[in-house]
Amino acid sequence: MLVEARAKINLTLEVFGKRVDGYHALRSLLVPVSLADAIDVVATDDAAISSDSPYPDDLCVKAALRLAQCGAAASRTVLGARIHVEKRIPAGGGLGGGSADAAAVLVALNELWKLHLDRASLCKVAADVGSDVPALVAGDAVLMEGRGEKVAKFGSFPGFSLVLASPGVFSSTRDVYANCRPRMTDDPSIVYNMRSALLSGDFERVAAATVNDLAASACALHPEISLAMEALRSCGVSHPAMTGSGSTVFGLVPDEAKGREVAAHMEAKGYRAWSVRTLSGDVMAA
Ligand code: C5P
C-alpha cells in the first residue's frame, strides 16, 4: 500500500513548563504541507518488521512494533511488515519527517492488518511512538496540546502558499527543548489571532501571527537558522519563521509563482528550498 507522509509546519508553537515526565507542555497549531515522503507498506506473514528508512532512530519500525503489540491481542494472524521509505522531507528539519512516516505506517498497517482501530486508539499508539505522531495521524490542521498527545482538529481555512528553506544543519529536538526558556504565562490571544488571520485569507496577517517559542533556542544553537531567515527576508519575505525545533525556516508568499521565484533565489544562495502549499484532508482516507 502506497501512503503519503506529509510534512508539517508549526504556525504557532508555545512552550510552557517542564512536566513530571520530563517533557515540556506545549500548544501548537500544525498544518500539513505538500512536501511528502512516499511510504510503501507491505504486510508479510513472517512476523518480521523491516524498514529501509535512513533515520538511525527509525520511527517506522517503532510504530509498526507498537501497533503489532496492540494488534496481537485482537488478531490471530502473524503480523509482519516490509516498509520502503522514499525520503523527500529533510531529517532534523522540524518538518516532522520521521513522525509523518510513522503516522503513515500506522494508518497503512491498521488497514493491511485489518485491526480496525478507530482514530482515538490509533492516536494512543501514536503518542507512544513520538510527541508529534498523533497530530500527524490526523493528517489535517490540528491544535496539539499536552506533550503532543492531545489533538483537536482546527477547522478549515483558505489554503496558502509558502516557501520552505533548509540551512542543512541537523537540529536536535532534545537539545533545543533543553536550551529553551518556557513562557511563564498562558496567552490565549496567540491561537485566537492566528485563527482570525487564517480565516481572513490574508497571508501577510498569517505570517505576522506566527509564533515559535523554540526559535531563540534553536538559533542560539545553530546561527545558520537566523541566517536562513535573513536570506528569506532579503527575498522579500516579510515575517520569516522557523518550524518545530528547526532547522527549516519558512515564509508565506502571495501565490505559487512567487513561491517558485523565492525558492529559486534561496537555492541560488545555497539552501535547499521548496515552494509548497498548505493541505487539508484526511491521511486516513488517502
Ligand atoms: O517525543 P520526541 O522523541 O519527539 O521528543 C524528543 C525530545 O524532545 C524528548 O526526549 C524531550 O527531551 C524533548 N521534548 C520535550 N517536550 C516535548 C517534546 C519533546 O521536552 N513536548
PDB file of C-alpha atoms and ligand atoms in Angstrom:
ATOM      1  CA  MET A   1       0.000   0.000   0.000  1.00  0.00           C
ATOM      2  CA  LEU A   2       1.370   3.385  -1.011  1.00  0.00           C
ATOM      3  CA  VAL A   3       0.824   6.178   1.531  1.00  0.00           C
ATOM      4  CA  GLU A   4       1.850   9.822   1.541  1.00  0.00           C
ATOM      5  CA  ALA A   5       3.640  11.056   4.665  1.00  0.00           C
ATOM      6  CA  ARG A   6       3.138  14.800   4.600  1.00  0.00           C
ATOM      7  CA  ALA A   7       5.498  17.282   6.203  1.00  0.00           C
ATOM      8  CA  LYS A   8       4.038  19.787   8.662  1.00  0.00           C
ATOM      9  CA  ILE A   9       4.787  23.302   9.714  1.00  0.00           C
ATOM     10  CA  ASN A  10       4.064  24.787  13.133  1.00  0.00           C
ATOM     11  CA  LEU A  11       2.296  28.098  12.601  1.00  0.00           C
ATOM     12  CA  THR A  12       2.283  28.639  16.357  1.00  0.00           C
ATOM     13  CA  LEU A  13       4.333  26.803  18.981  1.00  0.00           C
ATOM     14  CA  GLU A  14       4.092  27.845  22.618  1.00  0.00           C
ATOM     15  CA  VAL A  15       6.244  26.065  25.168  1.00  0.00           C
ATOM     16  CA  PHE A  16       5.246  26.020  28.822  1.00  0.00           C
ATOM     17  CA  GLY A  17       6.996  24.443  31.807  1.00  0.00           C
ATOM     18  CA  LYS A  18       8.575  21.027  32.096  1.00  0.00           C
ATOM     19  CA  ARG A  19       6.203  18.253  33.146  1.00  0.00           C
ATOM     20  CA  VAL A  20       6.948  15.488  35.639  1.00  0.00           C
ATOM     21  CA  ASP A  21       7.644  13.084  32.748  1.00  0.00           C
ATOM     22  CA  GLY A  22      10.484  15.393  31.597  1.00  0.00           C
ATOM     23  CA  TYR A  23       8.621  16.638  28.513  1.00  0.00           C
ATOM     24  CA  HIS A  24       7.531  20.246  28.077  1.00  0.00           C
ATOM     25  CA  ALA A  25       3.861  21.140  27.970  1.00  0.00           C
ATOM     26  CA  LEU A  26       3.088  22.863  24.706  1.00  0.00           C
ATOM     27  CA  ARG A  27       0.384  24.219  22.472  1.00  0.00           C
ATOM     28  CA  SER A  28       0.926  24.215  18.734  1.00  0.00           C
ATOM     29  CA  LEU A  29      -1.010  24.650  15.531  1.00  0.00           C
ATOM     30  CA  LEU A  30       0.293  22.134  12.996  1.00  0.00           C
ATOM     31  CA  VAL A  31      -0.597  22.388   9.326  1.00  0.00           C
ATOM     32  CA  PRO A  32       0.321  19.746   6.709  1.00  0.00           C
ATOM     33  CA  VAL A  33       2.049  20.903   3.533  1.00  0.00           C
ATOM     34  CA  SER A  34       2.539  19.489   0.049  1.00  0.00           C
ATOM     35  CA  LEU A  35       6.043  18.103   0.644  1.00  0.00           C
ATOM     36  CA  ALA A  36       5.764  14.412   1.422  1.00  0.00           C
ATOM     37  CA  ASP A  37       7.712  11.178   1.744  1.00  0.00           C
ATOM     38  CA  ALA A  38       6.314   8.219  -0.170  1.00  0.00           C
ATOM     39  CA  ILE A  39       5.874   5.136   2.013  1.00  0.00           C
ATOM     40  CA  ASP A  40       5.253   1.693   0.576  1.00  0.00           C
ATOM     41  CA  VAL A  41       3.993  -0.743   3.197  1.00  0.00           C
ATOM     42  CA  VAL A  42       3.625  -4.469   2.504  1.00  0.00           C
ATOM     43  CA  ALA A  43       2.091  -6.836   5.047  1.00  0.00           C
ATOM     44  CA  THR A  44       4.043 -10.105   5.365  1.00  0.00           C
ATOM     45  CA  ASP A  45       3.313 -13.364   7.173  1.00  0.00           C
ATOM     46  CA  ASP A  46       6.814 -13.963   8.583  1.00  0.00           C
ATOM     47  CA  ALA A  47       6.438 -11.949  11.832  1.00  0.00           C
ATOM     48  CA  ALA A  48       9.387  -9.716  10.848  1.00  0.00           C
ATOM     49  CA  ILE A  49       9.196  -5.944  10.642  1.00  0.00           C
ATOM     50  CA  SER A  50      11.772  -4.184   8.490  1.00  0.00           C
ATOM     51  CA  SER A  51      12.237  -0.721   7.036  1.00  0.00           C
ATOM     52  CA  ASP A  52      14.823   0.981   4.861  1.00  0.00           C
ATOM     53  CA  SER A  53      14.241   4.387   6.498  1.00  0.00           C
ATOM     54  CA  PRO A  54      17.566   6.267   6.607  1.00  0.00           C
ATOM     55  CA  TYR A  55      16.914   7.565  10.156  1.00  0.00           C
ATOM     56  CA  PRO A  56      19.093   5.978  12.866  1.00  0.00           C
ATOM     57  CA  ASP A  57      16.103   6.200  15.237  1.00  0.00           C
ATOM     58  CA  ASP A  58      13.617   4.520  12.901  1.00  0.00           C
ATOM     59  CA  LEU A  59      10.130   5.570  13.949  1.00  0.00           C
ATOM     60  CA  CYS A  60       8.578   3.427  11.177  1.00  0.00           C
ATOM     61  CA  VAL A  61       9.744   0.229  12.852  1.00  0.00           C
ATOM     62  CA  LYS A  62       8.871   1.593  16.301  1.00  0.00           C
ATOM     63  CA  ALA A  63       5.342   2.428  15.078  1.00  0.00           C
ATOM     64  CA  ALA A  64       4.857  -0.984  13.450  1.00  0.00           C
ATOM     65  CA  LEU A  65       6.109  -2.805  16.568  1.00  0.00           C
ATOM     66  CA  ARG A  66       3.798  -0.821  18.877  1.00  0.00           C
ATOM     67  CA  LEU A  67       0.859  -1.465  16.575  1.00  0.00           C
ATOM     68  CA  ALA A  68       1.724  -5.166  16.333  1.00  0.00           C
ATOM     69  CA  GLN A  69       1.763  -5.397  20.159  1.00  0.00           C
ATOM     70  CA  CYS A  70      -1.610  -3.730  20.233  1.00  0.00           C
ATOM     71  CA  GLY A  71      -2.969  -5.850  17.368  1.00  0.00           C
ATOM     72  CA  ALA A  72      -1.650  -9.195  18.574  1.00  0.00           C
ATOM     73  CA  ALA A  73      -4.441  -9.396  21.132  1.00  0.00           C
ATOM     74  CA  ALA A  74      -7.102  -8.732  18.527  1.00  0.00           C
ATOM     75  CA  SER A  75      -5.665 -10.703  15.638  1.00  0.00           C
ATOM     76  CA  ARG A  76      -4.741 -14.388  15.368  1.00  0.00           C
ATOM     77  CA  THR A  77      -2.635 -13.907  12.290  1.00  0.00           C
ATOM     78  CA  VAL A  78       1.108 -13.224  12.323  1.00  0.00           C
ATOM     79  CA  LEU A  79       1.791  -9.514  11.908  1.00  0.00           C
ATOM     80  CA  GLY A  80       4.801  -8.748   9.731  1.00  0.00           C
ATOM     81  CA  ALA A  81       5.629  -5.809   7.501  1.00  0.00           C
ATOM     82  CA  ARG A  82       8.161  -4.575   4.979  1.00  0.00           C
ATOM     83  CA  ILE A  83       8.382  -0.785   4.785  1.00  0.00           C
ATOM     84  CA  HIS A  84      10.045   1.183   1.989  1.00  0.00           C
ATOM     85  CA  VAL A  85      10.594   4.893   2.562  1.00  0.00           C
ATOM     86  CA  GLU A  86      11.300   7.327  -0.255  1.00  0.00           C
ATOM     87  CA  LYS A  87      12.614  10.372   1.617  1.00  0.00           C
ATOM     88  CA  ARG A  88      11.927  13.855   0.367  1.00  0.00           C
ATOM     89  CA  ILE A  89      11.453  15.624   3.708  1.00  0.00           C
ATOM     90  CA  PRO A  90      14.830  16.623   5.182  1.00  0.00           C
ATOM     91  CA  ALA A  91      15.759  14.965   8.505  1.00  0.00           C
ATOM     92  CA  GLY A  92      16.237  17.073  11.639  1.00  0.00           C
ATOM     93  CA  GLY A  93      14.375  19.856   9.936  1.00  0.00           C
ATOM     94  CA  GLY A  94      11.373  20.465  12.188  1.00  0.00           C
ATOM     95  CA  LEU A  95       9.104  19.321   9.366  1.00  0.00           C
ATOM     96  CA  GLY A  96       8.053  16.185  11.228  1.00  0.00           C
ATOM     97  CA  GLY A  97       9.543  13.861   8.597  1.00  0.00           C
ATOM     98  CA  GLY A  98      10.205  10.890  10.880  1.00  0.00           C
ATOM     99  CA  SER A  99       6.898  11.387  12.709  1.00  0.00           C
ATOM    100  CA  ALA A 100       4.923  11.679   9.456  1.00  0.00           C
ATOM    101  CA  ASP A 101       6.487   8.421   8.215  1.00  0.00           C
ATOM    102  CA  ALA A 102       5.476   6.707  11.475  1.00  0.00           C
ATOM    103  CA  ALA A 103       1.931   8.109  11.237  1.00  0.00           C
ATOM    104  CA  ALA A 104       1.621   6.850   7.645  1.00  0.00           C
ATOM    105  CA  VAL A 105       2.845   3.388   8.710  1.00  0.00           C
ATOM    106  CA  LEU A 106       0.240   3.264  11.497  1.00  0.00           C
ATOM    107  CA  VAL A 107      -2.564   4.224   9.120  1.00  0.00           C
ATOM    108  CA  ALA A 108      -1.446   1.706   6.452  1.00  0.00           C
ATOM    109  CA  LEU A 109      -0.873  -1.221   8.827  1.00  0.00           C
ATOM    110  CA  ASN A 110      -4.139  -0.623  10.645  1.00  0.00           C
ATOM    111  CA  GLU A 111      -5.781  -1.317   7.309  1.00  0.00           C
ATOM    112  CA  LEU A 112      -3.446  -4.037   5.981  1.00  0.00           C
ATOM    113  CA  TRP A 113      -3.520  -5.983   9.253  1.00  0.00           C
ATOM    114  CA  LYS A 114      -7.302  -5.424   9.453  1.00  0.00           C
ATOM    115  CA  LEU A 115      -7.079  -4.162  13.035  1.00  0.00           C
ATOM    116  CA  HIS A 116      -9.963  -1.700  12.627  1.00  0.00           C
ATOM    117  CA  LEU A 117      -8.587   0.603  15.342  1.00  0.00           C
ATOM    118  CA  ASP A 118     -10.522   3.859  15.424  1.00  0.00           C
ATOM    119  CA  ARG A 119      -8.739   7.204  15.282  1.00  0.00           C
ATOM    120  CA  ALA A 120      -8.613   7.647  19.081  1.00  0.00           C
ATOM    121  CA  SER A 121      -6.981   4.220  19.582  1.00  0.00           C
ATOM    122  CA  LEU A 122      -4.548   4.857  16.742  1.00  0.00           C
ATOM    123  CA  CYS A 123      -3.626   8.205  18.332  1.00  0.00           C
ATOM    124  CA  LYS A 124      -2.882   6.427  21.629  1.00  0.00           C
ATOM    125  CA  VAL A 125      -0.427   4.113  19.886  1.00  0.00           C
ATOM    126  CA  ALA A 126       0.982   7.133  18.025  1.00  0.00           C
ATOM    127  CA  ALA A 127       1.657   9.020  21.284  1.00  0.00           C
ATOM    128  CA  ASP A 128       3.837   6.119  22.372  1.00  0.00           C
ATOM    129  CA  VAL A 129       5.920   6.428  19.202  1.00  0.00           C
ATOM    130  CA  GLY A 130       6.712  10.180  19.401  1.00  0.00           C
ATOM    131  CA  SER A 131       5.292  13.524  20.500  1.00  0.00           C
ATOM    132  CA  ASP A 132       4.307  14.727  17.008  1.00  0.00           C
ATOM    133  CA  VAL A 133       2.932  11.415  15.724  1.00  0.00           C
ATOM    134  CA  PRO A 134      -0.703  11.730  16.995  1.00  0.00           C
ATOM    135  CA  ALA A 135      -1.013  15.123  15.278  1.00  0.00           C
ATOM    136  CA  LEU A 136       0.248  13.667  12.006  1.00  0.00           C
ATOM    137  CA  VAL A 137      -2.119  10.680  12.096  1.00  0.00           C
ATOM    138  CA  ALA A 138      -4.896  13.256  11.850  1.00  0.00           C
ATOM    139  CA  GLY A 139      -3.430  14.451   8.534  1.00  0.00           C
ATOM    140  CA  ASP A 140      -5.135  17.806   8.862  1.00  0.00           C
ATOM    141  CA  ALA A 141      -4.582  21.142  10.586  1.00  0.00           C
ATOM    142  CA  VAL A 142      -4.670  20.376  14.297  1.00  0.00           C
ATOM    143  CA  LEU A 143      -4.174  22.102  17.598  1.00  0.00           C
ATOM    144  CA  MET A 144      -1.865  19.933  19.656  1.00  0.00           C
ATOM    145  CA  GLU A 145      -1.517  20.198  23.436  1.00  0.00           C
ATOM    146  CA  GLY A 146      -0.017  18.346  26.394  1.00  0.00           C
ATOM    147  CA  ARG A 147       3.281  16.900  25.191  1.00  0.00           C
ATOM    148  CA  GLY A 148       1.527  16.271  21.846  1.00  0.00           C
ATOM    149  CA  GLU A 149      -0.954  13.579  22.818  1.00  0.00           C
ATOM    150  CA  LYS A 150      -3.987  15.901  22.898  1.00  0.00           C
ATOM    151  CA  VAL A 151      -5.009  16.614  19.333  1.00  0.00           C
ATOM    152  CA  ALA A 152      -8.063  18.504  18.116  1.00  0.00           C
ATOM    153  CA  LYS A 153      -8.941  19.316  14.516  1.00  0.00           C
ATOM    154  CA  PHE A 154      -8.534  23.041  13.948  1.00  0.00           C
ATOM    155  CA  GLY A 155     -11.223  23.503  11.316  1.00  0.00           C
ATOM    156  CA  SER A 156     -10.856  24.618   7.723  1.00  0.00           C
ATOM    157  CA  PHE A 157      -9.390  27.844   6.379  1.00  0.00           C
ATOM    158  CA  PRO A 158      -8.242  29.077   2.961  1.00  0.00           C
ATOM    159  CA  GLY A 159      -5.008  27.382   1.827  1.00  0.00           C
ATOM    160  CA  PHE A 160      -1.886  29.453   1.216  1.00  0.00           C
ATOM    161  CA  SER A 161       1.498  29.201  -0.470  1.00  0.00           C
ATOM    162  CA  LEU A 162       4.817  29.196   1.285  1.00  0.00           C
ATOM    163  CA  VAL A 163       8.498  28.570   0.778  1.00  0.00           C
ATOM    164  CA  LEU A 164      10.433  26.146   2.955  1.00  0.00           C
ATOM    165  CA  ALA A 165      14.200  26.561   3.181  1.00  0.00           C
ATOM    166  CA  SER A 166      16.650  24.251   4.878  1.00  0.00           C
ATOM    167  CA  PRO A 167      20.017  25.558   6.071  1.00  0.00           C
ATOM    168  CA  GLY A 168      21.211  21.943   6.062  1.00  0.00           C
ATOM    169  CA  VAL A 169      22.002  21.651   9.778  1.00  0.00           C
ATOM    170  CA  PHE A 170      20.559  18.892  11.962  1.00  0.00           C
ATOM    171  CA  SER A 171      18.707  20.466  14.858  1.00  0.00           C
ATOM    172  CA  SER A 172      18.239  18.074  17.796  1.00  0.00           C
ATOM    173  CA  THR A 173      14.739  18.391  19.284  1.00  0.00           C
ATOM    174  CA  ARG A 174      16.066  17.296  22.663  1.00  0.00           C
ATOM    175  CA  ASP A 175      18.826  19.952  22.707  1.00  0.00           C
ATOM    176  CA  VAL A 176      16.527  22.728  21.508  1.00  0.00           C
ATOM    177  CA  TYR A 177      13.971  21.982  24.238  1.00  0.00           C
ATOM    178  CA  ALA A 178      16.714  21.667  26.852  1.00  0.00           C
ATOM    179  CA  ASN A 179      18.065  25.101  25.877  1.00  0.00           C
ATOM    180  CA  CYS A 180      14.706  26.909  25.564  1.00  0.00           C
ATOM    181  CA  ARG A 181      13.152  29.334  28.012  1.00  0.00           C
ATOM    182  CA  PRO A 182       9.491  28.328  28.522  1.00  0.00           C
ATOM    183  CA  ARG A 183       6.890  31.091  28.779  1.00  0.00           C
ATOM    184  CA  MET A 184       5.650  31.910  32.263  1.00  0.00           C
ATOM    185  CA  THR A 185       2.070  32.829  31.405  1.00  0.00           C
ATOM    186  CA  ASP A 186      -0.546  31.449  29.071  1.00  0.00           C
ATOM    187  CA  ASP A 187      -1.544  33.859  26.302  1.00  0.00           C
ATOM    188  CA  PRO A 188      -4.788  32.695  24.632  1.00  0.00           C
ATOM    189  CA  SER A 189      -4.567  35.553  22.120  1.00  0.00           C
ATOM    190  CA  ILE A 190      -1.804  33.730  20.181  1.00  0.00           C
ATOM    191  CA  VAL A 191      -4.089  30.998  18.831  1.00  0.00           C
ATOM    192  CA  TYR A 192      -7.022  33.417  18.645  1.00  0.00           C
ATOM    193  CA  ASN A 193      -5.006  35.840  16.452  1.00  0.00           C
ATOM    194  CA  MET A 194      -3.809  33.020  14.240  1.00  0.00           C
ATOM    195  CA  ARG A 195      -7.323  31.667  13.784  1.00  0.00           C
ATOM    196  CA  SER A 196      -8.700  35.046  12.738  1.00  0.00           C
ATOM    197  CA  ALA A 197      -5.690  35.671  10.454  1.00  0.00           C
ATOM    198  CA  LEU A 198      -6.207  32.281   8.771  1.00  0.00           C
ATOM    199  CA  LEU A 199      -9.908  32.892   8.300  1.00  0.00           C
ATOM    200  CA  SER A 200      -9.211  36.314   6.760  1.00  0.00           C
ATOM    201  CA  GLY A 201      -7.223  34.587   3.982  1.00  0.00           C
ATOM    202  CA  ASP A 202      -4.626  37.383   4.236  1.00  0.00           C
ATOM    203  CA  PHE A 203      -1.233  35.669   4.102  1.00  0.00           C
ATOM    204  CA  GLU A 204       0.601  38.723   5.496  1.00  0.00           C
ATOM    205  CA  ARG A 205      -1.624  38.608   8.595  1.00  0.00           C
ATOM    206  CA  VAL A 206      -0.963  34.874   8.982  1.00  0.00           C
ATOM    207  CA  ALA A 207       2.789  35.464   8.658  1.00  0.00           C
ATOM    208  CA  ALA A 208       2.667  38.235  11.276  1.00  0.00           C
ATOM    209  CA  ALA A 209       0.745  35.951  13.674  1.00  0.00           C
ATOM    210  CA  THR A 210       3.327  33.125  13.650  1.00  0.00           C
ATOM    211  CA  VAL A 211       4.958  32.327  16.996  1.00  0.00           C
ATOM    212  CA  ASN A 212       7.675  29.812  17.801  1.00  0.00           C
ATOM    213  CA  ASP A 213       8.989  29.670  21.370  1.00  0.00           C
ATOM    214  CA  LEU A 214      11.787  27.317  20.277  1.00  0.00           C
ATOM    215  CA  ALA A 215      13.241  29.721  17.706  1.00  0.00           C
ATOM    216  CA  ALA A 216      15.541  31.646  20.083  1.00  0.00           C
ATOM    217  CA  SER A 217      16.974  28.409  21.475  1.00  0.00           C
ATOM    218  CA  ALA A 218      17.444  26.827  18.030  1.00  0.00           C
ATOM    219  CA  CYS A 219      19.056  29.987  16.603  1.00  0.00           C
ATOM    220  CA  ALA A 220      21.447  30.174  19.582  1.00  0.00           C
ATOM    221  CA  LEU A 221      22.499  26.557  18.945  1.00  0.00           C
ATOM    222  CA  HIS A 222      22.592  26.955  15.148  1.00  0.00           C
ATOM    223  CA  PRO A 223      23.218  30.527  13.904  1.00  0.00           C
ATOM    224  CA  GLU A 224      22.655  29.155  10.375  1.00  0.00           C
ATOM    225  CA  ILE A 225      18.919  29.287  11.152  1.00  0.00           C
ATOM    226  CA  SER A 226      18.992  33.082  11.742  1.00  0.00           C
ATOM    227  CA  LEU A 227      20.986  33.457   8.535  1.00  0.00           C
ATOM    228  CA  ALA A 228      18.364  31.444   6.620  1.00  0.00           C
ATOM    229  CA  MET A 229      15.627  33.739   7.964  1.00  0.00           C
ATOM    230  CA  GLU A 230      17.679  36.768   6.896  1.00  0.00           C
ATOM    231  CA  ALA A 231      18.079  35.231   3.444  1.00  0.00           C
ATOM    232  CA  LEU A 232      14.292  34.781   3.176  1.00  0.00           C
ATOM    233  CA  ARG A 233      13.841  38.411   4.233  1.00  0.00           C
ATOM    234  CA  SER A 234      16.222  39.541   1.505  1.00  0.00           C
ATOM    235  CA  CYS A 235      13.975  37.665  -0.970  1.00  0.00           C
ATOM    236  CA  GLY A 236      11.032  39.843   0.086  1.00  0.00           C
ATOM    237  CA  VAL A 237       9.515  37.581   2.768  1.00  0.00           C
ATOM    238  CA  SER A 238       8.245  39.912   5.492  1.00  0.00           C
ATOM    239  CA  HIS A 239       7.917  37.565   8.502  1.00  0.00           C
ATOM    240  CA  PRO A 240      10.171  34.501   8.146  1.00  0.00           C
ATOM    241  CA  ALA A 241       9.588  31.851  10.811  1.00  0.00           C
ATOM    242  CA  MET A 242      11.017  28.530  11.957  1.00  0.00           C
ATOM    243  CA  THR A 243       9.063  25.283  12.089  1.00  0.00           C
ATOM    244  CA  GLY A 244       9.158  22.954  15.105  1.00  0.00           C
ATOM    245  CA  SER A 245      12.598  22.720  16.669  1.00  0.00           C
ATOM    246  CA  GLY A 246      14.225  23.753  13.342  1.00  0.00           C
ATOM    247  CA  SER A 247      16.281  23.925  11.345  1.00  0.00           C
ATOM    248  CA  THR A 248      13.847  24.542   8.445  1.00  0.00           C
ATOM    249  CA  VAL A 249      12.536  28.064   8.069  1.00  0.00           C
ATOM    250  CA  PHE A 250       9.521  29.186   6.075  1.00  0.00           C
ATOM    251  CA  GLY A 251       7.983  32.273   4.592  1.00  0.00           C
ATOM    252  CA  LEU A 252       4.459  32.896   3.392  1.00  0.00           C
ATOM    253  CA  VAL A 253       4.079  34.225  -0.145  1.00  0.00           C
ATOM    254  CA  PRO A 254       1.082  35.520  -2.141  1.00  0.00           C
ATOM    255  CA  ASP A 255       0.956  32.616  -4.627  1.00  0.00           C
ATOM    256  CA  GLU A 256       2.817  29.624  -6.035  1.00  0.00           C
ATOM    257  CA  ALA A 257       4.531  31.643  -8.782  1.00  0.00           C
ATOM    258  CA  LYS A 258       6.126  33.887  -6.134  1.00  0.00           C
ATOM    259  CA  GLY A 259       6.902  30.758  -4.104  1.00  0.00           C
ATOM    260  CA  ARG A 260       8.832  29.232  -7.011  1.00  0.00           C
ATOM    261  CA  GLU A 261      10.700  32.519  -7.541  1.00  0.00           C
ATOM    262  CA  VAL A 262      11.713  32.797  -3.857  1.00  0.00           C
ATOM    263  CA  ALA A 263      12.664  29.085  -3.731  1.00  0.00           C
ATOM    264  CA  ALA A 264      14.917  29.583  -6.796  1.00  0.00           C
ATOM    265  CA  HIS A 265      16.595  32.600  -5.119  1.00  0.00           C
ATOM    266  CA  MET A 266      17.123  30.603  -1.934  1.00  0.00           C
ATOM    267  CA  GLU A 267      18.644  27.720  -3.903  1.00  0.00           C
ATOM    268  CA  ALA A 268      20.972  30.153  -5.636  1.00  0.00           C
ATOM    269  CA  LYS A 269      22.111  31.200  -2.138  1.00  0.00           C
ATOM    270  CA  GLY A 270      22.925  27.552  -1.316  1.00  0.00           C
ATOM    271  CA  TYR A 271      19.781  26.484   0.567  1.00  0.00           C
ATOM    272  CA  ARG A 272      17.538  23.538  -0.248  1.00  0.00           C
ATOM    273  CA  ALA A 273      14.178  25.154  -0.854  1.00  0.00           C
ATOM    274  CA  TRP A 274      10.648  24.100  -1.781  1.00  0.00           C
ATOM    275  CA  SER A 275       7.613  26.002  -2.954  1.00  0.00           C
ATOM    276  CA  VAL A 276       4.650  24.279  -1.252  1.00  0.00           C
ATOM    277  CA  ARG A 277       1.011  24.759  -0.325  1.00  0.00           C
ATOM    278  CA  THR A 278      -0.837  24.024   2.877  1.00  0.00           C
ATOM    279  CA  LEU A 279      -3.084  20.994   2.675  1.00  0.00           C
ATOM    280  CA  SER A 280      -6.089  19.776   4.448  1.00  0.00           C
ATOM    281  CA  GLY A 281      -7.798  16.436   4.112  1.00  0.00           C
ATOM    282  CA  ASP A 282      -7.615  13.138   5.825  1.00  0.00           C
ATOM    283  CA  VAL A 283      -4.488  11.000   5.544  1.00  0.00           C
ATOM    284  CA  MET A 284      -6.596   8.042   6.745  1.00  0.00           C
ATOM    285  CA  ALA A 285      -8.597   8.318   3.548  1.00  0.00           C
ATOM    286  CA  ALA A 286      -5.599   8.946   1.236  1.00  0.00           C
TER     287      ALA A 286
HETATM  288  O1  C5P B   1       8.963  12.787  21.624  1.00  0.00           O
HETATM  289  P1  C5P B   1      10.135  13.123  20.804  1.00  0.00           P
HETATM  290  O2  C5P B   1      11.021  11.943  20.592  1.00  0.00           O
HETATM  291  O3  C5P B   1       9.790  13.815  19.545  1.00  0.00           O
HETATM  292  O4  C5P B   1      10.979  14.192  21.643  1.00  0.00           O
HETATM  293  C1  C5P B   1      12.395  14.290  21.595  1.00  0.00           C
HETATM  294  C2  C5P B   1      12.890  15.028  22.833  1.00  0.00           C
HETATM  295  O5  C5P B   1      12.453  16.389  22.803  1.00  0.00           O
HETATM  296  C3  C5P B   1      12.355  14.486  24.126  1.00  0.00           C
HETATM  297  O6  C5P B   1      13.167  13.434  24.615  1.00  0.00           O
HETATM  298  C4  C5P B   1      12.409  15.703  25.037  1.00  0.00           C
HETATM  299  O7  C5P B   1      13.722  15.881  25.541  1.00  0.00           O
HETATM  300  C5  C5P B   1      12.114  16.857  24.090  1.00  0.00           C
HETATM  301  N1  C5P B   1      10.678  17.232  24.124  1.00  0.00           N
HETATM  302  C6  C5P B   1      10.193  17.972  25.201  1.00  0.00           C
HETATM  303  N2  C5P B   1       8.855  18.305  25.235  1.00  0.00           N
HETATM  304  C7  C5P B   1       8.017  17.944  24.225  1.00  0.00           C
HETATM  305  C8  C5P B   1       8.501  17.219  23.117  1.00  0.00           C
HETATM  306  C9  C5P B   1       9.840  16.881  23.105  1.00  0.00           C
HETATM  307  O8  C5P B   1      10.934  18.316  26.127  1.00  0.00           O
HETATM  308  N3  C5P B   1       6.721  18.284  24.289  1.00  0.00           N
END
